[in-house]
Coordinates of C-alpha atoms in Angstrom, one line a residue:
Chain Z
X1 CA 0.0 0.0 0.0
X2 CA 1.1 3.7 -0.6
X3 CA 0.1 6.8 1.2
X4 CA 1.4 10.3 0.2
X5 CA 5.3 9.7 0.1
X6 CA 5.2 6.8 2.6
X7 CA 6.0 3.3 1.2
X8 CA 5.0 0.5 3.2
X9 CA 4.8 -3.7 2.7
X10 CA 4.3 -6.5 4.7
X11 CA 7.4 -9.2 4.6
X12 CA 6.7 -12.7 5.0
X13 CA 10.1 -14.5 6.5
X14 CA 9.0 -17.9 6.4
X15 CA 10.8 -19.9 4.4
X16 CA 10.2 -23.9 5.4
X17 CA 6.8 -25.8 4.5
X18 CA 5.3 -25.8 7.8
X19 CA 1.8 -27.0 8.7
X20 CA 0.9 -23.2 10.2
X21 CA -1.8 -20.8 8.6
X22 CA -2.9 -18.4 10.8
X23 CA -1.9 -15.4 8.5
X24 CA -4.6 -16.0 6.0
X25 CA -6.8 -16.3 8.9
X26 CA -5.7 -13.1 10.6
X27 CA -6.4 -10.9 6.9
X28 CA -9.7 -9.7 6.5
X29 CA -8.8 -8.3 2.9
X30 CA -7.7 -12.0 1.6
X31 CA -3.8 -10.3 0.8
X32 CA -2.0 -13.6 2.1
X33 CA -2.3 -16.6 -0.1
X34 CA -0.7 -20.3 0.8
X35 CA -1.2 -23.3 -1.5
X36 CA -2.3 -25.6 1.5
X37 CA -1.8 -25.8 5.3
X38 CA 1.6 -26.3 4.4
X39 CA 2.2 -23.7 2.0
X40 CA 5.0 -21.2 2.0
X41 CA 2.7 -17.4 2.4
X42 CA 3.1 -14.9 -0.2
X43 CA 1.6 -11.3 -0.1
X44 CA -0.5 -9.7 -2.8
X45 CA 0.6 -5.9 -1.9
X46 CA -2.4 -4.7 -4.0
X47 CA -5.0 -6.0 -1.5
X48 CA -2.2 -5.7 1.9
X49 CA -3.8 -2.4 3.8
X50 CA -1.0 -2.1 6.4
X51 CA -3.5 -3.4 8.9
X52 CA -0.6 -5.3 10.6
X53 CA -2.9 -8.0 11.8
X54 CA -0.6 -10.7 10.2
X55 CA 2.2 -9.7 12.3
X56 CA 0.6 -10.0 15.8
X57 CA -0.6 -12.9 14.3
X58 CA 2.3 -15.0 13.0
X59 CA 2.7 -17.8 15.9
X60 CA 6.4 -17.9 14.4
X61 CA 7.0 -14.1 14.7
X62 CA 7.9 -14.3 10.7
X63 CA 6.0 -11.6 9.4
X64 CA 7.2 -7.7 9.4
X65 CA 5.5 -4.6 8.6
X66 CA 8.3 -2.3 6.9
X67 CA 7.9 1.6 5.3
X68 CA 10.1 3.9 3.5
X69 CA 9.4 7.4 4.1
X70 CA 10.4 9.4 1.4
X71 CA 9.8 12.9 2.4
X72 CA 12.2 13.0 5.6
X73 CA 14.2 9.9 4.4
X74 CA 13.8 7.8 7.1
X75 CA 12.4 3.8 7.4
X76 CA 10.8 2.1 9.7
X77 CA 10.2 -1.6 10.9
X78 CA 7.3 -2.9 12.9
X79 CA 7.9 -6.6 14.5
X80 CA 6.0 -8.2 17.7
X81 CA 7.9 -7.9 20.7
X82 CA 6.8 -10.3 23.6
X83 CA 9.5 -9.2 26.1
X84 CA 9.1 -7.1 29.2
X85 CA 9.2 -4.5 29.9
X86 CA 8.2 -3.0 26.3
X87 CA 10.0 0.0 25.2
X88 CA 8.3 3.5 25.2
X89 CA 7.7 5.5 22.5
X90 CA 10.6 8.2 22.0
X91 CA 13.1 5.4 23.5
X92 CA 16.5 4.7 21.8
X93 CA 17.6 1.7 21.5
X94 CA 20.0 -0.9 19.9
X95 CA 18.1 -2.3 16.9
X96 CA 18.6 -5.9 15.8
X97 CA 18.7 -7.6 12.1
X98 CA 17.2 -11.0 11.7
X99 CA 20.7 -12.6 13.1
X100 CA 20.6 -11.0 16.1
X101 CA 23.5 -9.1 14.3
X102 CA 23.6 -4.7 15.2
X103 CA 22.2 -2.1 12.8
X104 CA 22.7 0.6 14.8
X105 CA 20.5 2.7 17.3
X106 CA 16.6 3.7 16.6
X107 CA 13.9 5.9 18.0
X108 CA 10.7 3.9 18.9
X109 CA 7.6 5.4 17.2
X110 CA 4.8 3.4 18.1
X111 CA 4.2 0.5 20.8
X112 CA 0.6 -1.0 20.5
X113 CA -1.3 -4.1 22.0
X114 CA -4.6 -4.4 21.1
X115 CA -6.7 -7.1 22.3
X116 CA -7.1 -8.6 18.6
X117 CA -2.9 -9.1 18.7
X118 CA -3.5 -12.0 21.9
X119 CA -0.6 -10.3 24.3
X120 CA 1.7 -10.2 21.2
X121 CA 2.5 -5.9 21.2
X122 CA 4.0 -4.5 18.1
X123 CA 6.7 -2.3 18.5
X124 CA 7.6 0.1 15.6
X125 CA 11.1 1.7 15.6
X126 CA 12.6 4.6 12.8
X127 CA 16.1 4.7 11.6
X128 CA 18.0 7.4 9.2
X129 CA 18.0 6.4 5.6
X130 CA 16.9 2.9 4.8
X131 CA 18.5 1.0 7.3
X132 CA 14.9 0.8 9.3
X133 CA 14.3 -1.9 6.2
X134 CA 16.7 -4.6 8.1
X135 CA 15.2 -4.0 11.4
X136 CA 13.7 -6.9 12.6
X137 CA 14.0 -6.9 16.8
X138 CA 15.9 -4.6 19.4
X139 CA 17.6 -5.3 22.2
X140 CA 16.0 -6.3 24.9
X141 CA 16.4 -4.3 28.1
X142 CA 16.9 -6.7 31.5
X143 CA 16.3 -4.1 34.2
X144 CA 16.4 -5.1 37.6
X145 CA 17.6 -9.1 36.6
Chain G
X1 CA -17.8 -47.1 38.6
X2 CA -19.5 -47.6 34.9
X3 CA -18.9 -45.6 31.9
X4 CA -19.2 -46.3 28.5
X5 CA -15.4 -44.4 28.0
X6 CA -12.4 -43.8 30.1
X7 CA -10.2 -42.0 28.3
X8 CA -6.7 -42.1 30.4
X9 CA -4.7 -38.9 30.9
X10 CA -6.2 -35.0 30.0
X11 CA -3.9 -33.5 27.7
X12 CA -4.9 -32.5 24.6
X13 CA -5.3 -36.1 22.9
X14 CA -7.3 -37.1 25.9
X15 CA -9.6 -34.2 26.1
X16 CA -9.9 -34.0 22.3
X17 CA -11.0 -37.7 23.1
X18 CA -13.3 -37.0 25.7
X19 CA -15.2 -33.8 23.8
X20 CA -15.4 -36.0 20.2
X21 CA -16.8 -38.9 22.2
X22 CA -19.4 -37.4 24.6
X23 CA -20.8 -35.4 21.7
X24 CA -22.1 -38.7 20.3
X25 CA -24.0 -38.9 23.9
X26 CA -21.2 -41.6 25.2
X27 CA -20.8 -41.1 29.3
X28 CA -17.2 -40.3 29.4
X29 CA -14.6 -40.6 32.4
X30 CA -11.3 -39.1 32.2
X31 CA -8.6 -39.6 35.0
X32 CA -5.4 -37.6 35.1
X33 CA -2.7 -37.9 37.6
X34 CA -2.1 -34.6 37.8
X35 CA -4.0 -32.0 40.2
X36 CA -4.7 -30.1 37.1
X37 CA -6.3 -31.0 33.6
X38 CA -4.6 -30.3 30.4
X39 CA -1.8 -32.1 30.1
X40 CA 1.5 -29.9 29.5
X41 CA -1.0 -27.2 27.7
X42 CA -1.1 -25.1 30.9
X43 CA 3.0 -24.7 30.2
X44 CA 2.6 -23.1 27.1
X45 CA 2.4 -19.4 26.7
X46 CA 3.4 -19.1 23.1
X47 CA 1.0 -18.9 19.8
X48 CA 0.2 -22.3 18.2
X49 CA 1.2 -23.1 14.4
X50 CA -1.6 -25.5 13.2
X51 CA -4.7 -24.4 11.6
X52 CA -7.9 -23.1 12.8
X53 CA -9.3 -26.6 13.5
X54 CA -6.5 -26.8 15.7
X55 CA -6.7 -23.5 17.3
X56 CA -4.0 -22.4 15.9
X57 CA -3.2 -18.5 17.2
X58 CA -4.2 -19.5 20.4
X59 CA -1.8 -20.1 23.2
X60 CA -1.2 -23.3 24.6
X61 CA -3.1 -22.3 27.9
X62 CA -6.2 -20.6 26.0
X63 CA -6.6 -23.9 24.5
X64 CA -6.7 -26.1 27.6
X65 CA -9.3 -23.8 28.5
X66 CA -11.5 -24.2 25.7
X67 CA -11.3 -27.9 25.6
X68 CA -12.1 -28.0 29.4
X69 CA -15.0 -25.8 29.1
X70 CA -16.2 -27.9 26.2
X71 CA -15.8 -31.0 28.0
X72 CA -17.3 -29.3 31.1
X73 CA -20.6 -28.4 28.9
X74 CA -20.8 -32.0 27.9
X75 CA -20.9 -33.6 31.0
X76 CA -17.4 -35.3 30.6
X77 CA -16.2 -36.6 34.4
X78 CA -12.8 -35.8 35.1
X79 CA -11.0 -37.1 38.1
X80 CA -7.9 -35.6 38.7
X81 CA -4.9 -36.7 40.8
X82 CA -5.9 -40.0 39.8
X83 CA -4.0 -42.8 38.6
X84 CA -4.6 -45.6 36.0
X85 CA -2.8 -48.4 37.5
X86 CA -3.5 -51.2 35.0
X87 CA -6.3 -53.7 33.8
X88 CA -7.5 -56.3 36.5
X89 CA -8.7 -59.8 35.6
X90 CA -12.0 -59.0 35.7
X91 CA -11.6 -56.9 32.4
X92 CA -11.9 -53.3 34.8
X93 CA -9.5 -51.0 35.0
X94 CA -8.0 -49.9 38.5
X95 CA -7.8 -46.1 39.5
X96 CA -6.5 -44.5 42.2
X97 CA -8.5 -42.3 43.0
X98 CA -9.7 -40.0 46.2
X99 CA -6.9 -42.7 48.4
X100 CA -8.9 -45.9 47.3
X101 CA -8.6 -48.4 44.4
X102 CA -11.8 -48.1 42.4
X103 CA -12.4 -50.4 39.7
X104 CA -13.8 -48.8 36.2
X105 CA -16.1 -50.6 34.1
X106 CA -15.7 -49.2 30.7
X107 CA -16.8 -49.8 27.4
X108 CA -13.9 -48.9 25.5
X109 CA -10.6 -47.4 27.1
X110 CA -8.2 -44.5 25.1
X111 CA -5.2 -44.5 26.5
X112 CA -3.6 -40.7 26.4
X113 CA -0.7 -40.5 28.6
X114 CA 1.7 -38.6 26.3
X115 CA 5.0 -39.1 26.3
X116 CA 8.4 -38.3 28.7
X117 CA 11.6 -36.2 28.4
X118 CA 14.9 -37.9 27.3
X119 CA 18.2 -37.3 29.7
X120 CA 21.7 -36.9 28.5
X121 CA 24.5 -38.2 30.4
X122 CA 28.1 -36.3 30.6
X123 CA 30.4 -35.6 33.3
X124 CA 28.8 -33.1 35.6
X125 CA 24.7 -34.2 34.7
X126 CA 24.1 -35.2 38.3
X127 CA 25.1 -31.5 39.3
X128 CA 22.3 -29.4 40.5
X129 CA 21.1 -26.6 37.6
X130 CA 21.1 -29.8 35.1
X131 CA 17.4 -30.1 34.0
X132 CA 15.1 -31.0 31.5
X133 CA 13.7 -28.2 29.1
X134 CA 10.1 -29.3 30.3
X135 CA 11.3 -29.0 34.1
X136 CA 12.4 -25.6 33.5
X137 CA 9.2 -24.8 31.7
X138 CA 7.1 -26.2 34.2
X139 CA 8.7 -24.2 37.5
X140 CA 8.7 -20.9 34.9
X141 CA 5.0 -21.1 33.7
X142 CA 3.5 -23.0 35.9
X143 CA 5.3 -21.9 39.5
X144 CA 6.8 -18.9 38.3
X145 CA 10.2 -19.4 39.7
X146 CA 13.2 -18.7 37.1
X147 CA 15.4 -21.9 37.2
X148 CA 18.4 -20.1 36.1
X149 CA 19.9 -16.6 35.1
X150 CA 22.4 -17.8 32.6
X151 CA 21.4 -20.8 30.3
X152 CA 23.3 -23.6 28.3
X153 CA 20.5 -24.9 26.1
X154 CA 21.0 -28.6 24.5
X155 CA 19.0 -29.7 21.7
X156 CA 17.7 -27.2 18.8
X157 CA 14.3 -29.1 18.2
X158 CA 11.1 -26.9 19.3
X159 CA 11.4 -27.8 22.6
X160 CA 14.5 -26.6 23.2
X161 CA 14.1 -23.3 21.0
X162 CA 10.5 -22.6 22.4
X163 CA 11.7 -23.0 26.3
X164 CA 14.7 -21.1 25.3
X165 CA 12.6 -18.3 24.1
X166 CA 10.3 -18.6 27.5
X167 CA 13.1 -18.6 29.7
X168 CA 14.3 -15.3 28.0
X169 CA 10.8 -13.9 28.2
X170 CA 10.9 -14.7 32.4
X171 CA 14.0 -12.5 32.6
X172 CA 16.6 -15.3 32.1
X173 CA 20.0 -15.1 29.6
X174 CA 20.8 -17.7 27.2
X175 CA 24.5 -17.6 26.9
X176 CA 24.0 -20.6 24.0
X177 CA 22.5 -23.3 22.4
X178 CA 24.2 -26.5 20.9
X179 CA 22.7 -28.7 18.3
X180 CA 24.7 -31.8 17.8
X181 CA 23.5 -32.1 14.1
X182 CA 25.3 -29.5 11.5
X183 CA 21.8 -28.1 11.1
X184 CA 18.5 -26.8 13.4
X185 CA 16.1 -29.1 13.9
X186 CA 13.3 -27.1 14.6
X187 CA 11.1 -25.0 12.7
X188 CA 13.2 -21.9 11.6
X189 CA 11.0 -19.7 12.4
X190 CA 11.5 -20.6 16.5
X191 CA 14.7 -20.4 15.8
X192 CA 14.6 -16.5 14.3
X193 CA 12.9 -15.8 17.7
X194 CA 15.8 -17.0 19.5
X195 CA 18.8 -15.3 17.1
X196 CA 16.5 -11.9 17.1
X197 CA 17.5 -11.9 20.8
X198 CA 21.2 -12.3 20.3
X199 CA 21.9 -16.3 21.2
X200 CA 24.4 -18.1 19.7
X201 CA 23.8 -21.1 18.0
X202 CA 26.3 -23.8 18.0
X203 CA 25.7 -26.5 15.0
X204 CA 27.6 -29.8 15.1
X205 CA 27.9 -29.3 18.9
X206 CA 27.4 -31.0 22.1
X207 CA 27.8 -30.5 26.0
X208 CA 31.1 -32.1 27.0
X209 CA 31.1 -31.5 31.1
X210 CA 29.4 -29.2 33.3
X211 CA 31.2 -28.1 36.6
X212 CA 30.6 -26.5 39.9
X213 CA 30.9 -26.1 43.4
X214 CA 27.8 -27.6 44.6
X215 CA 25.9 -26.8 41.6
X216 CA 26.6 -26.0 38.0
X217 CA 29.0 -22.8 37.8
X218 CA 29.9 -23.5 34.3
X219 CA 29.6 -25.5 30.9
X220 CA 31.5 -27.0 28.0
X221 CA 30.4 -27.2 24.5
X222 CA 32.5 -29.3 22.1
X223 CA 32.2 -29.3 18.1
X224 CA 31.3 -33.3 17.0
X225 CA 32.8 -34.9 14.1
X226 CA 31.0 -36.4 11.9
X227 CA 30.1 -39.5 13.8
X228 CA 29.2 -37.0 16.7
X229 CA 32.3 -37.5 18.7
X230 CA 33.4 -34.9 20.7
X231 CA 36.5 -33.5 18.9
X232 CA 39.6 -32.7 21.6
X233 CA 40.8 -29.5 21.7
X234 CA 37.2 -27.9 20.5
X235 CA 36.0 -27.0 24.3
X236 CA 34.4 -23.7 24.7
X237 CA 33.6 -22.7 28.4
X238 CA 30.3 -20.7 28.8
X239 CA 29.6 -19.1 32.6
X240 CA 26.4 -20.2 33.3
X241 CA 24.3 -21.7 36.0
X242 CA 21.6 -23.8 34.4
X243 CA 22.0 -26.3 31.7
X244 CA 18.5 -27.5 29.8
X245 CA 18.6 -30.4 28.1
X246 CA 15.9 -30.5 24.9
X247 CA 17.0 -34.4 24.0
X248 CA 14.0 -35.3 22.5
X249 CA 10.6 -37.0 24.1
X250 CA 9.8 -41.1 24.5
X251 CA 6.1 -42.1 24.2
X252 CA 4.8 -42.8 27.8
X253 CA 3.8 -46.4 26.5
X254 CA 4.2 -48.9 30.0
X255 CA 0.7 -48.7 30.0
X256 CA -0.2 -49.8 26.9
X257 CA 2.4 -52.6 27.2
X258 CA 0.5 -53.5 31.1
X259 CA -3.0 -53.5 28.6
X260 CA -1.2 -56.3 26.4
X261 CA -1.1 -54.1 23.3
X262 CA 1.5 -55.1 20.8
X263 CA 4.4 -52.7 20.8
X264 CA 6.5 -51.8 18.0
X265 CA 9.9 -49.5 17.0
X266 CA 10.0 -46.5 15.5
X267 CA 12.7 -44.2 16.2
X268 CA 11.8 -40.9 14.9
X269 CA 8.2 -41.0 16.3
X270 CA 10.3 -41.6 19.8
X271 CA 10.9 -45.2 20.4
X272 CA 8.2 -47.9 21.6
X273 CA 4.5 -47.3 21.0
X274 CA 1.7 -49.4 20.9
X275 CA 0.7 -50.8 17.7
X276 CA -2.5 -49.3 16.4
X277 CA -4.9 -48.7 13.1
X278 CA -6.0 -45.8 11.4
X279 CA -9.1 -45.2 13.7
X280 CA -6.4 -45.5 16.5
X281 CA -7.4 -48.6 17.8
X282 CA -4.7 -50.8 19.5
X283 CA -4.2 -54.8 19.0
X284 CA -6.2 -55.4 22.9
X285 CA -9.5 -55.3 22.7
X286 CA -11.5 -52.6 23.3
X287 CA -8.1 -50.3 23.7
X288 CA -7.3 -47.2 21.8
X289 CA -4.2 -44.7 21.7
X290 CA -3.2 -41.2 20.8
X291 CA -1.1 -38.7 20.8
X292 CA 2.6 -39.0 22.0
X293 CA 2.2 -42.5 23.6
X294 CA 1.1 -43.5 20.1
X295 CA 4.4 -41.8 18.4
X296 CA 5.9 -38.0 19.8
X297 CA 4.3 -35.7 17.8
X298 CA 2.8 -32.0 17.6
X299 CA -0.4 -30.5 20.1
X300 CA -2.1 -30.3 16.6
X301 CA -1.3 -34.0 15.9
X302 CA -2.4 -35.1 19.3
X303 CA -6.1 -33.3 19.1
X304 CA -6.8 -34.7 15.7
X305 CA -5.5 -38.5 17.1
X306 CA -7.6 -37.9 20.1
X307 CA -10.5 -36.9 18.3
X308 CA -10.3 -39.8 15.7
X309 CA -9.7 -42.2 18.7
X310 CA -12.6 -40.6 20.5
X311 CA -15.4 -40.6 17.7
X312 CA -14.4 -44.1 16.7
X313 CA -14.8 -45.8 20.4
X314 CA -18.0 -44.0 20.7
X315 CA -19.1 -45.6 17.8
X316 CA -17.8 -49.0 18.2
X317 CA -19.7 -48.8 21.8
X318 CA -23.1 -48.5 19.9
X319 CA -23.2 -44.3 19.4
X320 CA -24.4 -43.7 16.1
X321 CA -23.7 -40.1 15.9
X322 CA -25.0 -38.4 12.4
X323 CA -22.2 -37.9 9.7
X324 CA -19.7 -40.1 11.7
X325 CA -18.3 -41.8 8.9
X326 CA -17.4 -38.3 7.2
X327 CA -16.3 -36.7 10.3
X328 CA -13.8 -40.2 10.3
X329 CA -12.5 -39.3 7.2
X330 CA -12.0 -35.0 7.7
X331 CA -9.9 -36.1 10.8
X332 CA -7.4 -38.3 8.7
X333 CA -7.3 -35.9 6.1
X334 CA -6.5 -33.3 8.4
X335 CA -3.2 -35.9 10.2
X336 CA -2.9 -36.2 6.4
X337 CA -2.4 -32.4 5.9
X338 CA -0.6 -32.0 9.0
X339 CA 2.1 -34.6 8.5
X340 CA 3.6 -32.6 5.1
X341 CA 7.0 -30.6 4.4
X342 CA 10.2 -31.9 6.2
X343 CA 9.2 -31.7 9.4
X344 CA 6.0 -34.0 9.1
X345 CA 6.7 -36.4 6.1
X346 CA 9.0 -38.9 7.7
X347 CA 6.3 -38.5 10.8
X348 CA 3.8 -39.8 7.8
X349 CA 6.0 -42.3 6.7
X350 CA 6.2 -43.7 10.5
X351 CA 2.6 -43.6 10.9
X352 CA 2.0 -45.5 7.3
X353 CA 4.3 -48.3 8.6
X354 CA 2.5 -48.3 12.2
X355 CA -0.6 -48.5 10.3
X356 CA 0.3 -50.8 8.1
X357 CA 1.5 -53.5 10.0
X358 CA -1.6 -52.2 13.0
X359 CA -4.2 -52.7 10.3
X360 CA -3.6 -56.5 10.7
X361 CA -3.8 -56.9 14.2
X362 CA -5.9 -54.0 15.7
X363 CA -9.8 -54.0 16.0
X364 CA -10.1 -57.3 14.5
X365 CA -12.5 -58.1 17.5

């Protein structure tokens, strides 16, 4: 989907024939499509609304909601984040690649845990430039532990 | 006691069991040694893969609750902290239950007792801080008490990444996790969880000692050859307090064996099982199996086993519920569609064989 300059997609990281399908489930617009319970997921970005249903959703945390905005250059990553305690919005933190592996440091933008997403909050985070697009986690803060 | 069912053991094969069978209008028992229903549901907090049929989305505990509330609404009598001790001459079964030996008249008997954790033996397992992945999960979920602060986690199957992933959730580090085959053996996608939160995975690696003063202080990995031999020289030493072992599951089968059900091999389903068909039935009379004792499988597995098991002993005990025979068939299309992709097609290939050789000598009575 596409709003003014923004540019955002859904990313489906699920990559071995397992017998999960709770994704098509989750999409009320019919945007995720598997051949089969055991299907490998892809997304039709015409019919994808950015809902971000699919990620909550996603029992294997696979899915990510990314956006490129073009107007301030910045990009953003949204991915579930079952850890507490959750960030805050305005936090900086260390953000993670899908190895675990350092981008760098990002501002969180959004935190939200409606009671569709089942105790599964979504935490969205902004970096310069487009290295929000390999921002899959952030570090996870141990306070008190 | 009379019942036309008594389904032993109420995790999710046995309640699947219980709900399929008292919709038919059977009178259903289940006994449970355990002071809770639900088998090891109420341990799991994470989102099940599956699909809706399944309750897939749901967490573990959310679907213990829905079963028991739909085996509550049908009238399905559990007894908990109550123990199947084996079949007496008469042809009843003995329970332990409430401090006496009762003896159960039942029509048909599925037996649902799951399975049990596998140990690993090394130098240092008899240390204190050395436990099972389940054990860890149990005092964590179910107790809420941490095991550990810094974790050596054995075994990459979902176990091992799932608990691995709790254990973080509860507050606890996993300093890293050794998989003695060169690749994962769970579903990649438990493993991303657990590499999103910066634990390193060792492939081709095994623990090769744990020491401490009292209790485990610290833990050697060592890469394996290809034979899976330690190789000397390869020790890495990890700080850590708490070593969970993920080494797989074995079908809890004594019972079946006590029940005179014909037992057979099959290694990648766990080890000895009872024999069965593809309605579950076992080669005793009257007996039926499912889920892990039957061959370690998934949740999803287990309710759809349970369920088949279930409708099929109602119906063998004179319940002629409508559609039956084409509910029978939707249930082993959906183990059908469940046992695909890497992960479940040598499962199938187990079950085929355990079928196979089960269609011959099961329910021919």
């Amino acid at each position: 989907m596409a709003t003014g300059d923004k540019k955002g997609y859904v990313v489906l990281e699920c990559p071995q024939e397992i017998p999960c399908n709770p994704c098509v489930d989750a999409c009320r617009f019919g945007a995720i499509y598997m051949d089969g319970l055991n299907g490998i997921p892809t997304v039709n970005d015409e019919k994808c609304t950015g809902c971000k249903l699919c990620v909550a959703a996603c029992p294997g945390q696979a899915i990510f909601y990314l956006e490129e905005d073009e107007t301030d250059h910045t990009s953003s990553a949204t991915f579930p984040y079952e850890y507490l305690p959750a960030p805050a919005v305005g936090d900086v933190v260390t953000a993670l690649d899908s190895e675990g592996k350092e981008v760098g440091q990002c501002t969180v933008a959004a935190v939200s845990a409606p009671k569709a997403y089942n105790s599964t909050p979504l935490v969205t985070v902004v970096m310069e430039g487009d290295a929000g697009l390999r921002v899959r986690a952030i570090r996870r803060e141990r306070k008190g532990l | 006691m009379v019942t036309d069912i008594l389904v032993v053991g109420a995790g999710p094969a046995g309640l699947a069991a219980a709900v399929e069978a008292a919709q038919t209008g059977a009178r259903v028992l289940v006994v449970d040694e355990n002071t809770k229903a639900g088998g090891q549901l109420y341990k799991q907090i994470h989102k099940f893969f599956g699909s809706k049929g399944h309750y897939a989305g749901s967490r573990g505990f959310q679907i213990a609750d829905m079963l028991l509330a739909q085996a509550k609404e049908l009238g399905v009598e559990i007894w908990l902290d109550s123990r199947a001790l084996g079949l007496l001459d008469s042809g009843d079964i003995a329970v332990l239950h409430d401090r006496r030996t009762v003896a159960v008249r039942a029509g048909k008997v599925v037996l649902a007792t799951g399975a049990k954790e596998n140990g690993l033996v090394f130098p240092g397992w008899t240390l204190p801080g050395v436990v099972t992945a389940g054990c860890a999960q149990t005092f964590s979920n179910v107790h809420r008490q941490l095991v550990g602060r810094d974790i050596v986690v054995v075994g990459s199957g979902n176990v091992g990444l799932i608990v691995a992933y709790q254990l973080m959730q509860a507050g606890a580090r996993v300093r890293a996790l050794a998989e003695i085959q060169p690749r994962i053996t769970g579903y990649l996608v438990h493993a991303g969880k657990v590499k999103r939160a910066e634990v390193p995975i060792f492939l081709s690696h095994t623990i090769v000692r744990a020491e401490g003063d009292g209790r485990v202080e610290r833990v050697a990995l060592a890469r394996v050859d290809e034979n899976y031999r330690p190789v000397d020289g390869t020790e890495q030493w990890f700080t850590a307090d708490t070593v969970l072992l993920a080494a797989g599951l074995t079908p809890r089968a004594e019972i079946a064996s006590m029940f005179n059900c014909q037992m057979t091999f099959e290694g990648k389903l766990g080890g000895l099982m009872p024999l069965h068909n593809r309605f579950m039935q076992a080669s005793a009379p009257n007996v039926y199996v499912c889920g892990d004792i039957a061959g370690v499988e998934e949740a999803s597995t287990a309710l759809d086993e349970g369920r088949l098991a279930g409708l099929h002993a109602a119906m063998a005990a004179g319940f002629a519920p409508p559609q039956a025979q084409a509910r029978l068939e939707e249930l082993s299309q959906s183990l059908a569609d469940l046992r695909q992709g890497e992960h479940g097609l040598p499962r199938l290939q187990c079950k085929a064989r355990i079928i196979e050789k089960g269609g011959q000598v099961c329910g021919n009575w």
